[in-house]
Tab-separated table of C-alpha atoms and ligand atoms in Angstrom:
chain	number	residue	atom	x	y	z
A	1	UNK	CA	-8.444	63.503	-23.889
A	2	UNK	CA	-7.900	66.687	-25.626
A	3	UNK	CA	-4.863	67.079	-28.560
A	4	UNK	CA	-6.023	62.962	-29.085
A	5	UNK	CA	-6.282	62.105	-32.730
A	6	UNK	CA	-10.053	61.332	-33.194
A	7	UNK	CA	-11.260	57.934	-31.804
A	8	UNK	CA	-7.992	57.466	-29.749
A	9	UNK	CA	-10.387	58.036	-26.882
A	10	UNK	CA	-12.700	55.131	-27.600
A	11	UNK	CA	-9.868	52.815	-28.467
A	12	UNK	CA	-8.094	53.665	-24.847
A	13	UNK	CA	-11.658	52.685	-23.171
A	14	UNK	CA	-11.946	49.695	-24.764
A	15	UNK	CA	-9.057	48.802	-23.651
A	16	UNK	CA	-9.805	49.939	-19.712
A	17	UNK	CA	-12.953	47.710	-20.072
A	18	UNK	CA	-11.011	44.857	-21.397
A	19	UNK	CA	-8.451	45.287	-18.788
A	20	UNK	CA	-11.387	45.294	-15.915
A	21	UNK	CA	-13.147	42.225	-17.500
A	22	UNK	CA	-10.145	40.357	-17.320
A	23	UNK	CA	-9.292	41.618	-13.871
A	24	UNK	CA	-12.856	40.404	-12.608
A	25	UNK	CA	-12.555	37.220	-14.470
A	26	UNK	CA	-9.049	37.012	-12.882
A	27	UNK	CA	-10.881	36.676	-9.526
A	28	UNK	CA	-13.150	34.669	-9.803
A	29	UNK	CA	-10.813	32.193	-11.777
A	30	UNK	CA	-8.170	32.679	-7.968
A	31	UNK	CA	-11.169	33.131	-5.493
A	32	UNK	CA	-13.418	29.972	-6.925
A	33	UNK	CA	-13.743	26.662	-4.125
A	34	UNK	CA	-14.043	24.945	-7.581
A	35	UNK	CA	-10.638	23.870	-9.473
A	36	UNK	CA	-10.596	25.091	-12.723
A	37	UNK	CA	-7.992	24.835	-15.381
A	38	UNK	CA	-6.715	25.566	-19.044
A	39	UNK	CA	-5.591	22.146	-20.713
A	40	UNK	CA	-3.868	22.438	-24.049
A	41	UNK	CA	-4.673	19.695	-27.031
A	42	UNK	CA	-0.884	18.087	-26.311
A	43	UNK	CA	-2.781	17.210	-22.504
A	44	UNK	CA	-0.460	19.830	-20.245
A	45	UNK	CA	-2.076	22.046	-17.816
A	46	UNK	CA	-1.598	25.585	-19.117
A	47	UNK	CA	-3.335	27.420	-16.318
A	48	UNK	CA	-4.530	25.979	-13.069
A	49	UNK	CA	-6.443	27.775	-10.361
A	50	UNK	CA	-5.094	27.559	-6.522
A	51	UNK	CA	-8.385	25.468	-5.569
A	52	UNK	CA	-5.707	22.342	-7.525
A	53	UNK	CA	-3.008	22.790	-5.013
A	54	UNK	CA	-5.413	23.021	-2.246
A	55	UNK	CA	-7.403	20.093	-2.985
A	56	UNK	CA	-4.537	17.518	-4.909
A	57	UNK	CA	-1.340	18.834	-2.593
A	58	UNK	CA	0.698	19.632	-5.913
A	59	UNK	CA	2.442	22.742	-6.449
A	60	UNK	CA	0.860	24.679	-9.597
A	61	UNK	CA	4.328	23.915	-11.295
A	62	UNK	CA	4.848	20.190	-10.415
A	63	UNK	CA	1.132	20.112	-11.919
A	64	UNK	CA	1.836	21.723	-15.027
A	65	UNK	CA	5.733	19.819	-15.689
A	66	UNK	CA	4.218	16.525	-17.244
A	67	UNK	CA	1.110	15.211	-18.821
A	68	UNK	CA	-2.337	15.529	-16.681
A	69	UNK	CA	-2.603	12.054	-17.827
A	70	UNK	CA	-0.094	10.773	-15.341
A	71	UNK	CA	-2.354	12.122	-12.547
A	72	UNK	CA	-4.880	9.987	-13.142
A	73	UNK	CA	-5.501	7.003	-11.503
A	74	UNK	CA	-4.171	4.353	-13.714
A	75	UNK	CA	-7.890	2.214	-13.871
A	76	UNK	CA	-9.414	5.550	-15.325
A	77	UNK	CA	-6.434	6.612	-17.774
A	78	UNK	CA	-8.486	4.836	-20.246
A	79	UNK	CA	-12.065	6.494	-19.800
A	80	UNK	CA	-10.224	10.012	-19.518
A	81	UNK	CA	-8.876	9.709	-22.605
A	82	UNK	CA	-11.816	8.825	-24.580
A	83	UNK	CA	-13.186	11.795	-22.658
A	84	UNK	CA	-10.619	13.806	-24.028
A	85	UNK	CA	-10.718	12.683	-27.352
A	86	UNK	CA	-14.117	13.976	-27.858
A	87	UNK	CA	-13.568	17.272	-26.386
A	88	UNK	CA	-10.707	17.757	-28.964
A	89	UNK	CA	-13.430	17.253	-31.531
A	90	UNK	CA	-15.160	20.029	-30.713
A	91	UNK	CA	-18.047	18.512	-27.532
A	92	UNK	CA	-19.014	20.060	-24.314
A	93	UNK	CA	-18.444	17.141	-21.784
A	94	UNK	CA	-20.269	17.369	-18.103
A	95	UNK	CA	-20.327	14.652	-15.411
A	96	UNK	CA	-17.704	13.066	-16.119
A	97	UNK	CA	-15.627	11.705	-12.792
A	98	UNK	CA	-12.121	10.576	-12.623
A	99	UNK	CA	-9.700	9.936	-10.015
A	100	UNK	CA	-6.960	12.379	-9.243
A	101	UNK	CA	-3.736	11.231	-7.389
A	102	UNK	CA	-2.756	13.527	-4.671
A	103	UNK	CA	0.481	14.603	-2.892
A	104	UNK	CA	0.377	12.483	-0.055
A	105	UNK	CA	-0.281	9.313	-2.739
A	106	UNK	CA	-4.102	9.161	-2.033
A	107	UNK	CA	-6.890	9.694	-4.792
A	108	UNK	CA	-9.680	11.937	-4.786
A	109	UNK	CA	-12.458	11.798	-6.934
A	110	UNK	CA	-13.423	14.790	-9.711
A	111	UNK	CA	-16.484	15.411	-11.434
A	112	UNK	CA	-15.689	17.488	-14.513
A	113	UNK	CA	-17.200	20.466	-17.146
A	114	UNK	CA	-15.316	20.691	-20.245
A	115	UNK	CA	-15.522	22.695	-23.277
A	116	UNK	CA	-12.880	23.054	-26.543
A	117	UNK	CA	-11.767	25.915	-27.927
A	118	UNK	CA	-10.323	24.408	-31.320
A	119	UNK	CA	-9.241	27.646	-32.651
A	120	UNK	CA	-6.406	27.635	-30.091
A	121	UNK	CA	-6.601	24.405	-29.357
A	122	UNK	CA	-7.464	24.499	-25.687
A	123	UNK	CA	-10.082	23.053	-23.195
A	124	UNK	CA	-11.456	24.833	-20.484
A	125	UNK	CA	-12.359	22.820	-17.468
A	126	UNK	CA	-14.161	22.850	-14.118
A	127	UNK	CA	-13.788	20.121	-11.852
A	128	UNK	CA	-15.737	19.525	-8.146
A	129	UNK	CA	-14.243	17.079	-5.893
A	130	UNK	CA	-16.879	14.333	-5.149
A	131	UNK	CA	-14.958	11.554	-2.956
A	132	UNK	CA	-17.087	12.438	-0.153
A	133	UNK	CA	-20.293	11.315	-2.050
A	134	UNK	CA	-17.982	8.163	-3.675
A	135	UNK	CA	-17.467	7.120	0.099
A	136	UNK	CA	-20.771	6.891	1.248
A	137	UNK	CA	-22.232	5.317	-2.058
A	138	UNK	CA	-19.569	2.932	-1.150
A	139	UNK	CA	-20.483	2.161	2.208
A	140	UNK	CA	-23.759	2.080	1.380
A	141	UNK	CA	-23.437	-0.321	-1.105
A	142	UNK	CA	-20.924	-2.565	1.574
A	143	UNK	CA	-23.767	-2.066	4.294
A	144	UNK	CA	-26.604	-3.634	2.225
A	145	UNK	CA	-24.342	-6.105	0.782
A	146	UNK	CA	-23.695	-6.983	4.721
A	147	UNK	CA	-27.240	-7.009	5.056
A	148	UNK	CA	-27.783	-9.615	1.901
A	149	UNK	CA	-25.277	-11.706	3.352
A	150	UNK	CA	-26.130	-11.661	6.697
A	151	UNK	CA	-30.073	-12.778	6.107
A	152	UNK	CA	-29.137	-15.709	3.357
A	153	UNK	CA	-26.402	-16.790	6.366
A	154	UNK	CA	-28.876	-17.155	9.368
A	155	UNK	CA	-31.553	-18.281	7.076
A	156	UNK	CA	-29.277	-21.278	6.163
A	157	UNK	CA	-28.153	-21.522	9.153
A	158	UNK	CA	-32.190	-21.748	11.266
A	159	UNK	CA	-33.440	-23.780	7.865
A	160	UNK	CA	-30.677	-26.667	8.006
A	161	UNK	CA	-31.591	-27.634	11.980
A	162	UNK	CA	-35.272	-26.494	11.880
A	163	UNK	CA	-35.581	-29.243	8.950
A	164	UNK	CA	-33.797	-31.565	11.261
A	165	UNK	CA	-35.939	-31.437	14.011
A	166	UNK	CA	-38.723	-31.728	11.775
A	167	UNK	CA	-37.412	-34.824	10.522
A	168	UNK	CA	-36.406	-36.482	14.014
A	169	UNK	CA	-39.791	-35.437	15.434
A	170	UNK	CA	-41.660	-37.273	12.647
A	171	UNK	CA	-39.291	-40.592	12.576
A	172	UNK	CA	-39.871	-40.237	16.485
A	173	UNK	CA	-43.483	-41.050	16.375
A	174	UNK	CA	-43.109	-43.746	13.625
A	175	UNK	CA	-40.861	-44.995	15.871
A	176	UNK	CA	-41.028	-48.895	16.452
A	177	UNK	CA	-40.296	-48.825	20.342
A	178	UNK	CA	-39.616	-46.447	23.487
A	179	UNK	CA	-35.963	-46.621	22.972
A	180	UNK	CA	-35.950	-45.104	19.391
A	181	UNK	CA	-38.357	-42.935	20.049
A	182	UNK	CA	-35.957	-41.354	22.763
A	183	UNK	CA	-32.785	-41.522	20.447
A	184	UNK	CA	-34.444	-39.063	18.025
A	185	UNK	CA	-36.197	-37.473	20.749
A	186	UNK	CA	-32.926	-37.025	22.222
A	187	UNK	CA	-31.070	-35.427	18.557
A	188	UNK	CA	-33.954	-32.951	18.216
A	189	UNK	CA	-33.117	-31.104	21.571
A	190	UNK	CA	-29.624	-31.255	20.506
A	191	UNK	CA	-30.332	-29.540	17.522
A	192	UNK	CA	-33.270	-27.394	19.031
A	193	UNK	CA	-29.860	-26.143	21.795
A	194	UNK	CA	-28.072	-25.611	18.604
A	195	UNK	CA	-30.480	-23.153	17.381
A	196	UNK	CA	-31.284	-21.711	20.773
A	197	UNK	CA	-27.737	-21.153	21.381
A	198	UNK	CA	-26.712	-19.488	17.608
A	199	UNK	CA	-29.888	-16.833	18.411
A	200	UNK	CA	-28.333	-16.215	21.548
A	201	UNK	CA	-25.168	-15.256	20.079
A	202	UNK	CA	-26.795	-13.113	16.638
A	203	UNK	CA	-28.764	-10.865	19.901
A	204	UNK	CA	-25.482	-10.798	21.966
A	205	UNK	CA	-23.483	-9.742	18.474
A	206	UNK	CA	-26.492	-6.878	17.655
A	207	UNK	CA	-26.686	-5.920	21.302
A	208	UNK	CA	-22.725	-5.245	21.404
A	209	UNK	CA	-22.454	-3.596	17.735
A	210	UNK	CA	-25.496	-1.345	18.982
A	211	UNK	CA	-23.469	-0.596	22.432
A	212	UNK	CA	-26.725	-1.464	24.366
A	213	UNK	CA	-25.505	-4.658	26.269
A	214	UNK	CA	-25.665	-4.322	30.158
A	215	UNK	CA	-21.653	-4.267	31.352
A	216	UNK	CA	-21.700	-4.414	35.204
A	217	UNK	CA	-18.143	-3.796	36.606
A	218	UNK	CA	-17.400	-6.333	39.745
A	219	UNK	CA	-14.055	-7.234	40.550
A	220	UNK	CA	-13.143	-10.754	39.499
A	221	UNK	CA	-10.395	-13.527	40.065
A	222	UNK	CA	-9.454	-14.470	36.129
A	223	UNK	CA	-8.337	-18.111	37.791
A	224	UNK	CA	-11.377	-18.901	39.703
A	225	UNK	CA	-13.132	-17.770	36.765
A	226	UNK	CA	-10.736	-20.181	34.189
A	227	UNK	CA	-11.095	-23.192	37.096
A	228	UNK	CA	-14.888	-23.324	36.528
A	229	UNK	CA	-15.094	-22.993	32.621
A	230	UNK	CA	-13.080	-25.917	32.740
A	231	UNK	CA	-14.712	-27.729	34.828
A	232	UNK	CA	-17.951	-27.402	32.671
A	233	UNK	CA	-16.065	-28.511	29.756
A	234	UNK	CA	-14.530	-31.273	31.462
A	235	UNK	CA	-16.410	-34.038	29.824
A	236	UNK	CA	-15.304	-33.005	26.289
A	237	UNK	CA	-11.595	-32.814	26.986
A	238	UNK	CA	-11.895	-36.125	28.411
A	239	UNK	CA	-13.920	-38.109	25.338
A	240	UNK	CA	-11.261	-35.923	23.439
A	241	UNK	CA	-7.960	-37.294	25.439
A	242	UNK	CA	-6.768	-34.015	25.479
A	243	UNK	CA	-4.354	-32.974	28.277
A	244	UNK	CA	-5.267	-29.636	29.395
A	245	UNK	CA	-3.656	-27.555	32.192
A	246	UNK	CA	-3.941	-23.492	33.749
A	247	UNK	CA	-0.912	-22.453	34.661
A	248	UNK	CA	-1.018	-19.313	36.608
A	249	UNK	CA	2.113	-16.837	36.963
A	250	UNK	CA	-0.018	-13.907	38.540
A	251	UNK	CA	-0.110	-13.558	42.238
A	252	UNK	CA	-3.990	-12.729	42.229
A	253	UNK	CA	-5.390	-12.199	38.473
A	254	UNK	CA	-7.948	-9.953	39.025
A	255	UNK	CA	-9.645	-7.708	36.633
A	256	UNK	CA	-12.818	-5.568	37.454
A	257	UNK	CA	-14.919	-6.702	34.257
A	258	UNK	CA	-18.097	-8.457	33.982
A	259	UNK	CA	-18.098	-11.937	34.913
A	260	UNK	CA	-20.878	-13.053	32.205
A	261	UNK	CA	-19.006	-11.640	29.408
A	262	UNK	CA	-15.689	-12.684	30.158
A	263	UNK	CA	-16.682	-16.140	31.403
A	264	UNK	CA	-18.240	-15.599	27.267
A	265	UNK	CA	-14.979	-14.927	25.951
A	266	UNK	CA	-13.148	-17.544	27.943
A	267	UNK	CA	-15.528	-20.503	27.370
A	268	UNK	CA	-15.248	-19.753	23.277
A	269	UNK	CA	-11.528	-19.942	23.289
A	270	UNK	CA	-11.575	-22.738	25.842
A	271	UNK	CA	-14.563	-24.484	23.452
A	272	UNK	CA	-12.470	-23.524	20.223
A	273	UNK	CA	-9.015	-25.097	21.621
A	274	UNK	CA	-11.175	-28.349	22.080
A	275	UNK	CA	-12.377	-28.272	19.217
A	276	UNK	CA	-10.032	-27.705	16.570
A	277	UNK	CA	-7.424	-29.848	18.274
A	278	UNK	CA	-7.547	-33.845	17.132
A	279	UNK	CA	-7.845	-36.040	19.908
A	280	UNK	CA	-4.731	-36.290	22.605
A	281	UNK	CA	-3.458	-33.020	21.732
A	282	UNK	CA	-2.017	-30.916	24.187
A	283	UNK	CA	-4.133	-27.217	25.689
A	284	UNK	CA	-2.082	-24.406	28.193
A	285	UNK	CA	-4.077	-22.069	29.714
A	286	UNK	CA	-1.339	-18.698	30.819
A	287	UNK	CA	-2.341	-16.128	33.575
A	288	UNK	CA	0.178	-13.885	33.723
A	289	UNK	CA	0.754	-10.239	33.811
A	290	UNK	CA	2.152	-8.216	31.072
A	291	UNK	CA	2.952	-4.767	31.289
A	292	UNK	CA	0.611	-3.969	34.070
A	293	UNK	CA	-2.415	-5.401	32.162
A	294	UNK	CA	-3.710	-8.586	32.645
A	295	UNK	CA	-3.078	-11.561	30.085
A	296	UNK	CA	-5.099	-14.769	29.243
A	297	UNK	CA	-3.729	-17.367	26.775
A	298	UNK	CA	-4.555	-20.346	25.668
A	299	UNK	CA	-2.099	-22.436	23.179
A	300	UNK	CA	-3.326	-25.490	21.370
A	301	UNK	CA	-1.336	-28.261	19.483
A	302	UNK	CA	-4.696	-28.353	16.617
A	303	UNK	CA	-4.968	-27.867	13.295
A	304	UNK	CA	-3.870	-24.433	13.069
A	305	UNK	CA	-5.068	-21.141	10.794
A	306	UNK	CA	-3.672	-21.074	7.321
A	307	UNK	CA	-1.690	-17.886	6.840
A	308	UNK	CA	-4.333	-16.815	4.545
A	309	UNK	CA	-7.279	-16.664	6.999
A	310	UNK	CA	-5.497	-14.904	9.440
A	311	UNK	CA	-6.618	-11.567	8.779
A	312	UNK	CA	-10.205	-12.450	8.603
A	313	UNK	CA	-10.198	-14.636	11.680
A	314	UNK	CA	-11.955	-12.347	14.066
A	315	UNK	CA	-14.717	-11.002	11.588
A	316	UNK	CA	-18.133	-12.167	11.762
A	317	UNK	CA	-19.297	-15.355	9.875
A	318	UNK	CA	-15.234	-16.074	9.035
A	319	UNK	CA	-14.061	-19.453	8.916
A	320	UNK	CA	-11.090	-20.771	7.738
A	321	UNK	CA	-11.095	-23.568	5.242
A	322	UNK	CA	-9.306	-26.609	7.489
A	323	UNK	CA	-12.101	-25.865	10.061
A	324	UNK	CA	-15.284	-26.802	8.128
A	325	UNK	CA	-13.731	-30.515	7.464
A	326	UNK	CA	-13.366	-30.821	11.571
A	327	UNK	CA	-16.664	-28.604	12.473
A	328	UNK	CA	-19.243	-28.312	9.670
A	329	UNK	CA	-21.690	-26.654	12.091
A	330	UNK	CA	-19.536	-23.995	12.963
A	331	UNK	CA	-21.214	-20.364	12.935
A	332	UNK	CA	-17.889	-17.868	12.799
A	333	UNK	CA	-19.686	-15.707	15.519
A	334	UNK	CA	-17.938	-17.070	18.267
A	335	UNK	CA	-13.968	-15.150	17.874
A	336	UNK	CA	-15.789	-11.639	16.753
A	337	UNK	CA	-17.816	-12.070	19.915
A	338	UNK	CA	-14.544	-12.525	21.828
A	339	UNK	CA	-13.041	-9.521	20.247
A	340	UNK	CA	-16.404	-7.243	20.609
A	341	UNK	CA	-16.309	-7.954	24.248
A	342	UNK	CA	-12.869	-7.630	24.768
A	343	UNK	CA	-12.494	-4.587	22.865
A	344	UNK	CA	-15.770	-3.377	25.464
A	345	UNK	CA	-13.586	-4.512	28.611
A	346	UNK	CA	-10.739	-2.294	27.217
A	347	UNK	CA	-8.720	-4.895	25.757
A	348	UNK	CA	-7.256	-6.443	23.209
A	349	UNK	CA	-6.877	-9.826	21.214
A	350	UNK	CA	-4.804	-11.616	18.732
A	351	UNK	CA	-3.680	-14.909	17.866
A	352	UNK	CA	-0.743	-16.329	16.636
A	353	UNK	CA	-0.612	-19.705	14.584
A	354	UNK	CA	1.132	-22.298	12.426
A	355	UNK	CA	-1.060	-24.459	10.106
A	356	UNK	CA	-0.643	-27.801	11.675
A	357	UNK	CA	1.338	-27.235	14.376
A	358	UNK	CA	-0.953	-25.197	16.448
A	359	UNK	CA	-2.226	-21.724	17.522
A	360	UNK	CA	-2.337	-19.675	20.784
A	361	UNK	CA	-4.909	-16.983	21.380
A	362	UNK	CA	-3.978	-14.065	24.236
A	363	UNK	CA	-6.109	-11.525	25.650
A	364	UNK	CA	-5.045	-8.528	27.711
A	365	UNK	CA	-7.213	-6.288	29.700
A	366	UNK	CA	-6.206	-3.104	32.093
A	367	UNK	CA	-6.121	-4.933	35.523
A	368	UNK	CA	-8.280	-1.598	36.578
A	369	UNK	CA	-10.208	-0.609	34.049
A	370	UNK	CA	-11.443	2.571	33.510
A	371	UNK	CA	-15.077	2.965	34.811
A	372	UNK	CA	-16.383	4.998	32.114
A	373	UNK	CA	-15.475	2.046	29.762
A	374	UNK	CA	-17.715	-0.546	32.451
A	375	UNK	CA	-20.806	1.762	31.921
B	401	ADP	P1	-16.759	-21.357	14.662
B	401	ADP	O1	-15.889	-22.137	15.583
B	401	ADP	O2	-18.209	-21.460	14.948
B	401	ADP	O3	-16.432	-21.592	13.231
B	401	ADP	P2	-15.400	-18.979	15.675
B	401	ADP	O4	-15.746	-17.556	15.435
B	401	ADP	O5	-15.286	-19.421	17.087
B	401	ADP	O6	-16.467	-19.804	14.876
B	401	ADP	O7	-14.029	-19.254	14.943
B	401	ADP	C1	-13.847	-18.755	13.640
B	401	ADP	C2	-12.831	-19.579	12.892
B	401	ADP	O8	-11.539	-19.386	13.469
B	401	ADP	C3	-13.063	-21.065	12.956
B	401	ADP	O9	-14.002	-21.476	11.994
B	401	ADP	C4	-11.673	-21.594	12.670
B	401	ADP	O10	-11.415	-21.514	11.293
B	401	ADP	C5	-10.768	-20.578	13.350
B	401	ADP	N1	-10.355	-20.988	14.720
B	401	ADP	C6	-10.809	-20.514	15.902
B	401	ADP	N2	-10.149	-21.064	16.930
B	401	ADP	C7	-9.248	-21.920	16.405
B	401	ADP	C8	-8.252	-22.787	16.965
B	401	ADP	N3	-8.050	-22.891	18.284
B	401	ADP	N4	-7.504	-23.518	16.090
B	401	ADP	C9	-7.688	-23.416	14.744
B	401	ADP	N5	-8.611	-22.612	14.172
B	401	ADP	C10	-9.381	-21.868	14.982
């Protein structure tokens, strides 16, 4: 640096180390996974890293054209204010989560590191994306809510008959003859089938949520199969006066499936019909084919699913409102059987229903299924 006036020399490195600081800086700031930003007092994005665009969708310039405010999910605007507020005054916030909106109109959740700069008026801010961790506290949370529901519903549901055959045994053997001895006799087995049957159903519901139900593939006519779960609910359409008829409109419905599962899903929709249509009403059983698959309907003339309830109907534990004045002993387990099993075979179910005027539930399964989905 010779013919330099004296200390031009140190002033020129300064500046080269100044330069290279801000050059390393520079990289880090493009380089980190993290998004980090510069966010004046008047809330606009000054300076934005690229980890924004990659992780919201925005451009860097649609980010910085309006408020960082209006990014925010509306339920936190409130909380990221106040946030805001006190990094203006001059504190250091960290942990603070918010939800950002994206391009594509989803949210993802930031955790955020802020820290003011009051002289000009800035904050400097790193944010993490934590929606992954948001997700699984949530399902977590749904699961053992699930789980809290699930043991207060089947201990209701073994206390109510368990105290009931309690009660019949004990008014059986004060009993003052043979014959009303019997008649409570009689009600306690009722109830004890009740119970037998509802446990039967909870280990067929775990067993098919767990995928570790048997499923043995055998070719079977959907008719012959209809024919006899009629027949074994023959003395309930009869008390009932309901007029109930298969009509078939396939030359030979047959589906390779298992029997004791379908005959399952059958017999509730057959047992359902029954039930939750008043006496004399009118039941069609359809065999058809539809677009090569194999379809199963039955339409009812009952009470119907408010509009409401539809969306629900084949969860577990659902029932609709107009069914517990007909069937107040009713479990909900019965259509989210049906769908678990269909949904095994391949298929598929819905429903379609006026309130008061009726509802039909249809099937369809692949008339060959696939025999990876049979083992
Ligand atoms: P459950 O009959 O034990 O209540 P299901 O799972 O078989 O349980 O049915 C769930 C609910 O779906 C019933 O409580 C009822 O509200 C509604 N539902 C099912 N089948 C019919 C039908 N054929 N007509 C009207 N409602 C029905």
């Amino acid at each position: 640096m010779d013919g330099l006036p004296d200390g031009t020399y140190a002033i020129y490195r300064d500046l080269t180390e100044e330069k290279r600081a801000q050059n390393e800086l520079s990289r880090f700031f493009t380089m980190s996974l993290d998004l980090l930003c510069i966010c004046g007092f008047d809330g606009y994005f000054k300076r934005l890293n690229p980890s924004f665009q990659r992780v919201l969708g925005h451009s860097e310039a649609a980010l910085m054209a309006e408020p960082f405010i209006n990014f925010v999910h509306p339920s936190d605007r409130e909380g990221t204010l106040a946030e805001f507020s006190k990094v203006e005054r001059g504190e250091v916030i960290t942990g603070y989560e918010n939800r950002y909106r994206c391009a594509d109109g989803s949210y993802k959740w930031l955790q955020w590191a802020s820290m003011p700069t009051t002289e000009t008026r800035t904050v400097y801010a790193a944010a993490r994306e934590t929606t992954k961790q948001h997700l699984a506290e949530q399902q977590l949370r749904e699961a053992l809510q699930m789980k809290a529901d699930f043991v207060s519903f089947v201990t209701h549901q073994l206390r109510t008959p368990l105290a009931g055959i309690k009660w019949m045994l004990e008014l059986s053997a004060e009993a003052a003859d043979r014959e009303e001895s019997d008649s409570y006799v009689g009600d306690a087995r009722e109830s004890a089938d009740r119970l037998i049957s509802l446990v039967n159903d909870l280990l067929d519901v775990s067993r098919l949520e767990n995928g570790r139900i048997q499923v043995h593939a055998e070719t079977i006519d959907l008719h012959e199969l209809t024919e006899s779960v009629v027949g074994d609910v023959s003395t309930l359409v009869r008390q009932k006066e309901h007029d109930l008829q298969v009509e078939v409109d396939a030359a030979r419905p047959t589906v390779v499936a298992d029997s004791q599962l379908l005959r399952q899903v059958v017999l509730n929709l057959v047992s359902n019909a029954i039930k939750y249509t008043p006496a004399g009403g009118r039941l069609r059983i359809r065999i058809g084919q539809h677009e090569g698959a194999l379809r199963w309907e039955i339409e009812d003339s009952g009470i119907g699913i408010p509009k409401a309830s539809r969306a629900g109907l084949f969860e577990k534990f659902f029932r609709a409102e107009n069914a517990q004045t007909i069937d107040t002993e009713g479990t909900g387990l019965g259509l989210y059987l049906v769908r678990l099993i269909v949904e095994r075979l391949g298929g598929r179910i819905a429903c379609e229903s006026e309130e008061g005027r009726g509802s039909t539930f249809r099937f369809v399964l692949p008339s060959a299924t696939a025999p990876e989905v049979l083992q």
